[in-house]
Short mmCIF file of C-alpha atoms and ligand atoms in Angstrom, two decimals:
data_model
loop_
_atom_site.label_atom_id
_atom_site.label_comp_id
_atom_site.label_asym_id
_atom_site.label_seq_id
_atom_site.Cartn_x
_atom_site.Cartn_y
_atom_site.Cartn_z
CA MET A 1 22.43 -8.08 2.51
CA PRO A 2 19.84 -10.85 1.90
CA ALA A 3 17.18 -10.56 -0.81
CA VAL A 4 13.40 -10.79 -0.43
CA PRO A 5 12.74 -14.56 -0.73
CA ALA A 6 11.44 -15.26 -4.24
CA ASP A 7 8.55 -17.53 -3.17
CA LEU A 8 7.10 -14.88 -0.85
CA HIS A 9 7.70 -12.10 -3.36
CA ASP A 10 5.95 -14.07 -6.09
CA TYR A 11 2.98 -14.93 -3.90
CA LEU A 12 2.46 -11.28 -2.96
CA SER A 13 2.80 -10.21 -6.60
CA GLN A 14 0.34 -12.85 -7.84
CA HIS A 15 -2.23 -11.78 -5.24
CA ASP A 16 -1.65 -8.06 -5.62
CA ALA A 17 -5.12 -7.20 -6.99
CA ARG A 18 -6.96 -9.17 -4.30
CA ILE A 19 -4.78 -7.71 -1.55
CA GLN A 20 -5.60 -4.21 -2.73
CA ARG A 21 -9.31 -5.03 -2.93
CA GLU A 22 -9.28 -6.31 0.63
CA LEU A 23 -7.39 -3.27 1.90
CA PHE A 24 -10.00 -1.01 0.29
CA GLU A 25 -12.74 -3.00 2.03
CA PHE A 26 -11.01 -2.52 5.41
CA LEU A 27 -10.62 1.21 4.78
CA ARG A 28 -14.30 1.62 3.90
CA ILE A 29 -15.31 0.75 7.47
CA PRO A 30 -15.53 4.07 9.38
CA SER A 31 -14.11 2.71 12.65
CA VAL A 32 -13.87 6.07 14.41
CA SER A 33 -13.19 5.10 18.02
CA ALA A 34 -13.88 8.57 19.42
CA ARG A 35 -17.50 8.66 18.21
CA SER A 36 -20.16 6.48 19.80
CA GLU A 37 -22.32 6.74 16.67
CA HIS A 38 -19.57 4.68 14.99
CA ASP A 39 -19.45 1.98 17.69
CA ALA A 40 -21.09 -0.56 15.38
CA ASP A 41 -18.56 0.26 12.64
CA THR A 42 -15.69 -0.07 15.10
CA ALA A 43 -17.01 -3.47 16.18
CA ARG A 44 -17.34 -4.42 12.50
CA ALA A 45 -13.69 -3.46 11.88
CA ALA A 46 -12.67 -5.74 14.79
CA GLU A 47 -14.61 -8.65 13.24
CA TRP A 48 -13.14 -7.83 9.82
CA THR A 49 -9.61 -7.93 11.28
CA ALA A 50 -10.31 -11.29 12.95
CA GLU A 51 -11.71 -12.69 9.68
CA SER A 52 -8.68 -11.46 7.78
CA LEU A 53 -6.36 -13.18 10.30
CA ARG A 54 -8.33 -16.42 9.89
CA ALA A 55 -8.09 -16.18 6.12
CA ALA A 56 -4.32 -15.78 6.54
CA GLY A 57 -4.20 -19.07 8.47
CA LEU A 58 -4.18 -17.90 12.10
CA THR A 59 -6.85 -18.51 14.69
CA ALA A 60 -8.47 -15.31 15.90
CA THR A 61 -10.67 -14.24 18.78
CA VAL A 62 -12.47 -10.97 19.45
CA HIS A 63 -12.35 -9.99 23.11
CA GLN A 64 -14.92 -7.53 24.44
CA THR A 65 -13.62 -4.89 26.87
CA GLU A 66 -15.19 -1.95 28.67
CA GLY A 67 -14.34 -0.05 25.49
CA HIS A 68 -13.75 -1.27 21.94
CA PRO A 69 -12.84 -4.93 21.32
CA VAL A 70 -9.33 -6.35 21.24
CA VAL A 71 -8.54 -8.85 18.47
CA VAL A 72 -5.99 -11.58 19.13
CA GLY A 73 -4.63 -13.74 16.32
CA GLU A 74 -2.50 -16.81 17.07
CA TRP A 75 -0.31 -19.22 15.18
CA ARG A 76 1.64 -21.54 17.44
CA GLY A 77 2.76 -24.10 14.90
CA ALA A 78 6.46 -23.53 15.60
CA GLY A 79 6.02 -25.37 18.89
CA PRO A 80 6.55 -24.50 22.56
CA ALA A 81 10.35 -24.44 22.30
CA ALA A 82 10.34 -21.77 19.58
CA PRO A 83 10.17 -18.05 20.40
CA THR A 84 6.92 -16.12 20.11
CA VAL A 85 6.70 -12.75 18.36
CA LEU A 86 3.74 -10.40 18.80
CA VAL A 87 2.60 -7.95 16.12
CA TYR A 88 0.61 -4.97 17.40
CA GLY A 89 -1.53 -2.56 15.41
CA HIS A 90 -4.79 -0.64 15.66
CA TYR A 91 -7.93 -0.89 13.57
CA ASP A 92 -9.52 2.31 14.88
CA VAL A 93 -9.09 5.65 13.13
CA GLN A 94 -9.31 9.34 13.93
CA PRO A 95 -12.49 11.28 13.07
CA ALA A 96 -12.44 12.37 9.41
CA GLU A 97 -13.82 15.88 9.97
CA PRO A 98 -13.65 18.43 8.44
CA LEU A 99 -15.10 16.32 5.63
CA GLU A 100 -15.27 19.16 3.11
CA LEU A 101 -11.47 19.41 3.07
CA TRP A 102 -11.03 15.90 1.65
CA THR A 103 -10.35 15.73 -2.10
CA SER A 104 -12.09 12.33 -2.25
CA PRO A 105 -14.34 10.99 0.54
CA ALA A 106 -12.48 9.83 3.66
CA PHE A 107 -13.99 6.34 3.65
CA GLU A 108 -13.87 5.84 -0.12
CA PRO A 109 -10.25 4.77 -0.74
CA THR A 110 -8.82 6.38 -3.88
CA ILE A 111 -5.36 6.15 -5.46
CA ARG A 112 -3.90 9.31 -7.00
CA ASP A 113 -0.23 9.67 -7.98
CA GLY A 114 0.75 6.47 -6.19
CA LYS A 115 -0.87 7.62 -2.95
CA LEU A 116 -3.77 5.78 -1.37
CA PHE A 117 -6.07 8.40 0.16
CA ALA A 118 -8.40 7.31 2.98
CA ARG A 119 -8.79 7.81 6.71
CA GLY A 120 -6.70 5.08 8.34
CA SER A 121 -4.68 4.32 5.19
CA VAL A 122 -1.38 4.96 6.96
CA ASP A 123 -2.61 5.25 10.58
CA ASP A 124 -2.89 2.38 11.02
CA LYS A 125 -5.08 0.03 8.97
CA GLY A 126 -2.78 -0.11 5.93
CA GLN A 127 0.23 -0.90 8.11
CA LEU A 128 -1.61 -3.49 10.21
CA PHE A 129 -2.97 -5.07 7.03
CA LEU A 130 0.45 -5.40 5.40
CA HIS A 131 1.53 -7.46 8.42
CA ILE A 132 -1.47 -9.75 8.01
CA LYS A 133 -0.63 -10.24 4.32
CA ALA A 134 3.04 -10.99 5.07
CA LEU A 135 1.88 -13.72 7.48
CA GLU A 136 -0.60 -14.98 4.88
CA ALA A 137 2.21 -15.29 2.32
CA HIS A 138 4.30 -17.45 4.67
CA LEU A 139 1.45 -19.73 5.64
CA ALA A 140 0.15 -20.06 2.08
CA VAL A 141 3.50 -20.71 0.42
CA ARG A 142 5.27 -22.72 3.09
CA GLY A 143 2.53 -23.74 5.47
CA ARG A 144 4.52 -22.49 8.44
CA LEU A 145 6.45 -19.68 10.08
CA PRO A 146 9.85 -20.00 11.77
CA VAL A 147 8.50 -18.67 15.10
CA ASN A 148 5.15 -18.57 16.89
CA VAL A 149 3.11 -15.49 16.07
CA LEU A 150 0.57 -13.42 17.93
CA VAL A 151 -1.30 -10.47 16.46
CA LEU A 152 -2.87 -7.97 18.84
CA ALA A 153 -5.12 -5.39 17.19
CA GLU A 154 -6.85 -2.80 19.33
CA GLY A 155 -9.64 -0.30 18.67
CA GLU A 156 -8.80 2.45 21.16
CA GLU A 157 -5.33 3.63 20.17
CA GLU A 158 -6.61 6.96 18.88
CA VAL A 159 -8.43 7.64 22.16
CA GLY A 160 -5.65 6.74 24.59
CA SER A 161 -5.73 2.89 24.80
CA GLU A 162 -7.44 3.05 28.17
CA HIS A 163 -8.43 -0.62 28.33
CA LEU A 164 -5.42 -2.12 26.62
CA ALA A 165 -2.83 -2.24 29.42
CA PRO A 166 -5.35 -3.91 31.78
CA PHE A 167 -6.20 -6.37 28.98
CA ILE A 168 -2.53 -7.21 28.44
CA ALA A 169 -1.96 -7.61 32.18
CA ALA A 170 -5.04 -9.82 32.57
CA ASN A 171 -3.98 -11.96 29.57
CA ALA A 172 -0.23 -11.92 30.16
CA SER A 173 0.17 -15.68 29.73
CA LEU A 174 -1.83 -15.73 26.47
CA LEU A 175 0.25 -12.80 25.20
CA ALA A 176 3.65 -13.91 26.55
CA SER A 177 6.16 -12.98 23.84
CA ASP A 178 9.87 -12.68 23.21
CA ALA A 179 9.52 -9.60 21.00
CA VAL A 180 6.93 -7.10 19.78
CA ILE A 181 6.80 -5.60 16.28
CA ILE A 182 4.80 -2.46 15.47
CA SER A 183 4.26 -0.59 12.21
CA ASP A 184 2.43 2.59 13.20
CA SER A 185 4.95 5.27 12.29
CA ALA A 186 6.74 6.76 9.31
CA MET A 187 10.01 6.44 7.42
CA PHE A 188 12.29 9.46 7.73
CA ALA A 189 12.21 10.12 3.97
CA PRO A 190 11.05 8.36 0.80
CA GLY A 191 13.22 5.33 0.06
CA LEU A 192 14.86 5.55 3.48
CA PRO A 193 13.69 2.68 5.74
CA SER A 194 13.67 3.68 9.39
CA ILE A 195 13.74 2.02 12.79
CA LEU A 196 12.40 4.09 15.68
CA SER A 197 14.42 4.42 18.85
CA SER A 198 12.12 6.76 20.76
CA LEU A 199 8.56 8.00 21.19
CA ARG A 200 7.31 10.84 23.31
CA GLY A 201 4.76 10.25 26.04
CA LEU A 202 1.65 12.28 26.72
CA ALA A 203 -0.31 13.90 29.51
CA TYR A 204 -3.61 15.33 28.25
CA PHE A 205 -5.63 17.86 30.27
CA GLN A 206 -8.81 19.85 30.13
CA ILE A 207 -8.72 23.18 31.95
CA ASP A 208 -12.13 24.63 32.87
CA VAL A 209 -12.45 28.16 34.19
CA GLN A 210 -15.74 29.13 35.79
CA GLY A 211 -16.52 32.80 36.40
CA PRO A 212 -19.98 34.22 37.15
CA ALA A 213 -22.93 31.84 37.48
CA GLN A 214 -24.17 32.79 33.99
CA ASP A 215 -23.22 34.88 30.96
CA LEU A 216 -23.47 38.62 31.74
CA HIS A 217 -23.94 41.86 29.77
CA SER A 218 -20.37 42.98 29.15
CA GLY A 219 -21.31 46.62 29.61
CA SER A 220 -23.22 46.24 32.86
CA TYR A 221 -20.68 43.89 34.43
CA GLY A 222 -17.45 44.05 32.41
CA GLY A 223 -14.58 45.72 34.29
CA ALA A 224 -15.88 44.64 37.67
CA VAL A 225 -16.49 40.92 37.21
CA VAL A 226 -13.42 38.79 36.32
CA ASN A 227 -13.71 37.51 32.76
CA PRO A 228 -13.03 33.73 32.62
CA ALA A 229 -11.79 33.89 29.01
CA MET A 230 -9.19 36.48 30.00
CA ALA A 231 -8.36 34.48 33.13
CA LEU A 232 -7.79 31.37 30.99
CA ALA A 233 -5.63 33.33 28.55
CA ARG A 234 -3.50 34.49 31.47
CA ILE A 235 -3.19 30.95 32.82
CA LEU A 236 -2.15 29.63 29.41
CA ALA A 237 0.36 32.43 28.98
CA THR A 238 2.18 31.30 32.13
CA LEU A 239 2.92 27.83 30.71
CA HIS A 240 6.05 29.01 28.85
CA ASP A 241 8.72 31.62 29.41
CA ASP A 242 9.98 33.93 26.66
CA ALA A 243 12.60 31.38 25.52
CA GLY A 244 9.96 28.69 25.01
CA HIS A 245 10.87 26.71 28.11
CA ILE A 246 7.97 25.27 30.06
CA ALA A 247 7.54 27.34 33.20
CA ILE A 248 5.78 24.78 35.39
CA ALA A 249 7.87 24.25 38.53
CA GLY A 250 9.56 20.85 38.51
CA PHE A 251 8.53 20.05 34.91
CA TYR A 252 12.07 19.20 33.75
CA ASP A 253 13.18 17.39 36.92
CA ASP A 254 13.09 13.92 35.33
CA VAL A 255 14.20 14.86 31.80
CA ARG A 256 17.36 12.88 31.02
CA ASP A 257 20.15 13.93 28.69
CA TRP A 258 20.24 11.92 25.49
CA PRO A 259 23.13 9.56 24.84
CA ALA A 260 25.83 11.21 22.75
CA ALA A 261 25.66 8.34 20.24
CA VAL A 262 21.96 8.99 19.57
CA ARG A 263 22.57 12.72 19.16
CA THR A 264 25.33 12.01 16.66
CA GLN A 265 22.99 9.69 14.73
CA MET A 266 20.36 12.45 14.66
CA LYS A 267 22.82 14.96 13.25
CA GLY A 268 23.58 12.54 10.41
CA LEU A 269 19.97 12.42 9.17
CA PRO A 270 19.11 14.30 5.98
CA PHE A 271 16.91 17.04 7.48
CA ASP A 272 16.24 20.51 6.10
CA ALA A 273 14.56 22.79 8.66
CA GLU A 274 13.59 25.35 6.02
CA GLN A 275 11.85 22.71 3.92
CA PHE A 276 10.12 21.42 7.06
CA ARG A 277 8.89 24.95 7.79
CA ALA A 278 7.70 25.47 4.23
CA GLU A 279 5.72 22.20 4.30
CA THR A 280 3.81 23.38 7.37
CA GLY A 281 2.90 26.71 5.79
CA ALA A 282 4.00 28.56 8.95
CA THR A 283 5.89 31.82 8.45
CA ALA A 284 8.63 30.90 10.92
CA LEU A 285 9.51 28.10 13.32
CA GLY A 286 9.57 28.69 17.07
CA GLY A 287 9.79 26.56 20.16
CA GLU A 288 12.38 26.09 22.81
CA ALA A 289 15.57 28.10 22.27
CA GLY A 290 18.88 26.24 22.08
CA TYR A 291 17.68 23.09 20.32
CA THR A 292 17.57 21.97 16.70
CA VAL A 293 14.19 21.14 15.20
CA LEU A 294 14.72 17.36 15.48
CA GLU A 295 15.86 17.80 19.08
CA GLN A 296 12.73 19.88 19.78
CA LEU A 297 10.51 17.23 18.20
CA TRP A 298 12.09 14.08 19.61
CA THR A 299 14.03 14.92 22.76
CA ARG A 300 12.21 17.82 24.40
CA PRO A 301 8.83 17.94 26.15
CA THR A 302 6.05 20.32 25.12
CA CYS A 303 2.85 21.89 26.40
CA GLU A 304 0.41 22.67 23.60
CA VAL A 305 -3.09 24.09 23.47
CA ASN A 306 -5.16 21.66 21.39
CA GLY A 307 -8.47 23.52 21.65
CA LEU A 308 -10.10 26.63 23.13
CA LEU A 309 -13.72 27.46 23.83
CA SER A 310 -15.38 30.48 25.36
CA GLY A 311 -18.01 33.13 24.81
CA TYR A 312 -19.53 34.21 21.55
CA THR A 313 -17.93 32.84 18.39
CA GLY A 314 -20.81 33.16 15.91
CA GLU A 315 -21.34 35.68 13.13
CA GLY A 316 -21.01 39.37 13.94
CA ALA A 317 -20.60 40.79 17.44
CA LYS A 318 -22.24 40.08 20.76
CA THR A 319 -21.33 42.03 23.87
CA VAL A 320 -21.15 39.36 26.50
CA LEU A 321 -18.99 38.44 29.46
CA PRO A 322 -18.88 34.64 29.30
CA ALA A 323 -19.53 32.52 32.36
CA ARG A 324 -16.85 30.00 31.50
CA ALA A 325 -13.88 29.13 29.35
CA MET A 326 -12.24 25.83 28.49
CA ALA A 327 -8.93 24.71 27.02
CA LYS A 328 -7.62 21.30 25.98
CA VAL A 329 -3.91 21.22 26.78
CA SER A 330 -1.53 18.34 26.18
CA CYS A 331 2.08 17.87 27.17
CA ARG A 332 4.35 15.56 25.14
CA LEU A 333 6.80 13.92 27.53
CA VAL A 334 10.31 12.54 27.17
CA PRO A 335 12.26 9.94 29.21
CA ASP A 336 11.94 9.71 32.25
CA GLN A 337 8.93 11.99 32.75
CA ASP A 338 5.94 10.34 34.40
CA PRO A 339 2.43 11.38 33.25
CA ALA A 340 1.06 11.05 36.82
CA LYS A 341 3.74 13.37 38.19
CA ILE A 342 3.16 15.87 35.37
CA GLU A 343 -0.53 15.81 36.27
CA SER A 344 0.15 16.88 39.85
CA LEU A 345 2.64 19.56 38.71
CA MET A 346 0.10 20.94 36.22
CA LYS A 347 -2.66 21.03 38.85
CA ALA A 348 -0.40 22.81 41.35
CA HIS A 349 0.70 25.30 38.69
CA VAL A 350 -2.82 26.21 37.57
CA ALA A 351 -3.99 26.52 41.18
CA ARG A 352 -1.09 28.92 41.83
CA VAL A 353 -1.55 31.18 38.79
CA ALA A 354 -5.37 31.24 38.47
CA PRO A 355 -6.60 34.79 39.12
CA ALA A 356 -8.95 35.43 42.04
CA GLY A 357 -12.59 35.65 41.02
CA VAL A 358 -12.66 32.47 38.92
CA THR A 359 -12.42 28.76 39.70
CA ALA A 360 -9.97 26.83 37.55
CA THR A 361 -10.22 23.04 37.40
CA VAL A 362 -7.70 20.73 35.73
CA THR A 363 -8.90 17.29 34.64
CA HIS A 364 -6.44 14.67 33.37
CA LEU A 365 -8.01 12.97 30.30
CA HIS A 366 -5.37 10.40 29.39
CA GLY A 367 -1.67 9.80 29.39
CA GLY A 368 1.11 7.54 28.28
CA ARG A 369 4.76 7.07 29.10
CA PRO A 370 7.61 8.11 26.83
CA TRP A 371 9.84 5.36 25.43
CA ARG A 372 13.40 5.03 24.31
CA ALA A 373 15.41 1.89 23.57
CA GLU A 374 18.95 0.81 22.84
CA LEU A 375 18.49 -1.02 19.56
CA ASN A 376 20.86 -3.92 20.18
CA GLY A 377 20.32 -7.63 19.67
CA PRO A 378 19.06 -10.14 17.11
CA LEU A 379 15.59 -8.55 16.77
CA TYR A 380 17.06 -5.29 15.49
CA ASP A 381 19.73 -7.02 13.42
CA ALA A 382 17.00 -9.04 11.68
CA ALA A 383 15.05 -5.82 11.03
CA ARG A 384 18.12 -4.12 9.54
CA ARG A 385 18.67 -7.04 7.18
CA ALA A 386 15.01 -7.34 6.16
CA LEU A 387 14.58 -3.61 5.51
CA GLY A 388 17.85 -3.58 3.62
CA ALA A 389 16.69 -6.49 1.46
CA ALA A 390 13.35 -4.92 0.55
CA PHE A 391 14.37 -1.25 0.19
CA GLY A 392 17.91 -1.81 -1.08
CA ARG A 393 19.22 0.54 1.55
CA GLU A 394 20.42 0.30 5.16
CA PRO A 395 17.78 1.62 7.56
CA VAL A 396 18.41 4.76 9.62
CA ILE A 397 17.65 5.10 13.31
CA THR A 398 15.16 7.87 14.01
CA GLY A 399 13.08 9.31 16.85
CA GLU A 400 9.47 10.35 16.93
CA GLY A 401 7.49 13.18 18.47
CA GLY A 402 4.21 11.26 18.56
CA SER A 403 3.11 8.69 21.09
CA ILE A 404 2.11 5.03 21.15
CA PRO A 405 1.38 4.56 24.85
CA VAL A 406 1.22 0.76 24.73
CA VAL A 407 4.89 0.44 23.75
CA GLY A 408 6.06 1.05 27.32
CA ASP A 409 3.36 -1.32 28.60
CA PHE A 410 4.62 -4.13 26.36
CA GLU A 411 8.10 -3.76 27.79
CA ARG A 412 6.86 -3.46 31.35
CA ILE A 413 4.17 -6.18 31.35
CA LEU A 414 5.55 -8.69 28.84
CA GLY A 415 9.25 -7.92 29.36
CA ALA A 416 9.67 -8.00 25.58
CA PRO A 417 11.76 -5.62 23.45
CA VAL A 418 9.76 -3.60 20.91
CA LEU A 419 10.73 -3.04 17.28
CA LEU A 420 9.06 -0.05 15.59
CA VAL A 421 9.30 -0.07 11.80
CA GLY A 422 6.87 2.27 10.08
CA PHE A 423 6.04 2.71 6.41
CA GLY A 424 4.39 6.14 6.44
CA LEU A 425 6.10 9.20 4.97
CA PRO A 426 6.51 12.84 5.96
CA GLY A 427 3.46 14.82 4.86
CA GLU A 428 1.14 11.80 5.01
CA ASN A 429 -1.62 13.88 6.69
CA ALA A 430 -2.27 11.44 9.53
CA HIS A 431 -5.17 12.75 11.69
CA ALA A 432 -5.86 15.38 8.98
CA PRO A 433 -7.87 15.60 5.75
CA ASP A 434 -6.39 13.71 2.76
CA GLU A 435 -4.50 11.14 4.84
CA TRP A 436 -2.49 8.93 2.48
CA LEU A 437 -0.27 5.88 2.33
CA SER A 438 2.38 5.50 -0.33
CA MET A 439 1.42 2.46 -2.41
CA GLU A 440 5.08 1.78 -3.00
CA ASN A 441 5.76 1.73 0.74
CA PHE A 442 2.78 -0.57 1.22
CA THR A 443 4.12 -2.98 -1.41
CA VAL A 444 7.77 -2.86 -0.35
CA GLY A 445 6.87 -2.76 3.36
CA MET A 446 4.84 -5.95 2.99
CA ARG A 447 7.86 -7.66 1.42
CA ALA A 448 10.19 -6.29 4.11
CA ILE A 449 7.97 -7.75 6.83
CA ALA A 450 7.68 -11.07 4.98
CA THR A 451 11.49 -11.15 4.84
CA LEU A 452 11.73 -10.20 8.52
CA TRP A 453 10.07 -13.47 9.60
CA ASP A 454 12.74 -15.44 7.74
CA GLU A 455 15.48 -13.34 9.28
CA LEU A 456 14.05 -13.91 12.77
CA GLY A 457 14.06 -17.63 12.00
CA THR A 458 17.71 -17.53 10.95
CA GLY A 459 19.16 -15.09 13.45
CA GLY A 460 16.89 -15.67 16.42
CA VAL A 461 14.77 -13.18 18.34
CA ARG A 462 16.70 -12.40 21.52
N1 BES B 1 0.37 6.45 14.67
C1 BES B 1 0.31 7.40 15.72
C2 BES B 1 1.60 7.51 16.51
C3 BES B 1 2.59 8.29 15.73
C4 BES B 1 2.37 9.63 15.54
C5 BES B 1 3.66 7.68 15.16
C6 BES B 1 3.23 10.36 14.77
C7 BES B 1 4.52 8.39 14.38
C8 BES B 1 4.29 9.74 14.17
C9 BES B 1 -0.78 7.04 16.68
O1 BES B 1 -1.91 6.51 16.06
C10 BES B 1 -1.22 8.30 17.39
O2 BES B 1 -1.66 9.22 16.77
N2 BES B 1 -1.07 8.34 18.70
C11 BES B 1 -1.58 9.37 19.51
C12 BES B 1 -1.58 8.83 20.90
C13 BES B 1 -2.51 9.53 21.85
C14 BES B 1 -3.94 9.51 21.38
C15 BES B 1 -2.38 8.90 23.20
C16 BES B 1 -0.74 10.63 19.43
O3 BES B 1 0.49 10.56 19.27
O4 BES B 1 -1.33 11.71 19.49
ZN1 ZN B 2 -1.66 5.13 14.77
#
């Protein structure tokens, strides 16, 4: 196992205080992509990212899109014969609400017990930033990198990356790469570096049920007029059978069995289902019968209600028969399910089960393809060595239940293999109040990535 190169390690140690100050500055920008009132902040985070890339020694441009800007950093000093490696991350964050549940304010970074609390600390500003600092270390200490480097930072990951695939396709020659590296995920356990071999995809829907033309007195009309809230509840109840299987006709048609080798790897991971349950605060685990928890999370599709709205929900009681009801429903997908096909199956299903007397409409909000890779070749070997050097331990291969839709697009449009090495931890509260990033993982992760560039130089990229 190699060691973290001393010159890079020393540079990062000497600049530790400044690096932390800069990270805090990045985290103070409330770049909430979902909220238009934060559009100026989101644009400011894009400019901040570009400035940070320039300070690291890359050139950087901010590209306007129909949505939030895309930042591209470039360093091509290795020359046209050398391979090019693209680093992807996102500078946008999830909304911080409910604000009152944060121990310290969401956009005022605070360290407690070795954890850096702030919205975006782990997802994904802290992880994007550690990449920028690893590049800075190379360019400052040695004046060069062993390969050409591109950095692509987007501002719409948390809202479905709608404009990113078209941007990549339109700029395919600018972005042409031999490999893609992403840190936007978590390690399996503290001290256990992890390389991801799969992500689930997503198909996100809104179901609207319209009943009478307006709200009605529930005494004068209830019993005779079909209640849209009840109709929606019935529709939602048909999505699963009693064993937790999804009951939409054709839903599993494209679900592939997982390679035996991957299943064996999964069984070898240190996972305690009871501890997992206890951490969630749920009284029992559920889900699809016949699968372990990790299989349920990584290898099986889901259909979840993400939100429900209907009728009177204020203080006290109001006797009303609501005119409409709405649900947000998302399906996590696994290889080889196609979000567009799931959309048509969902629409057909809802049309079939919707009770007479209401109109049910399904709108597809956004989607992304699932991803799974065979982790063979020099890119992954370099990652194993670099993570081993920094963490003092061989990385494990893990899966993931979450989604990063652009991963499949990188493979499809650029034809480049994708390496996913994340430095979050279980319980990091991504998307929730008190999101945190382990300061140790930030520090060691930065050194792992700095080492990775050397290993790519030595062992090649593909
Ligand atoms: N960083 C996450 C992806 C992720 C989630 C990695 C969980 C590892 C564990 C990313 O920012 C995210 O939240 N993605 C969304 C994608 C969606 C909006 C299309 C997700 O998974 O919900
Ligand atoms: Zn993220």
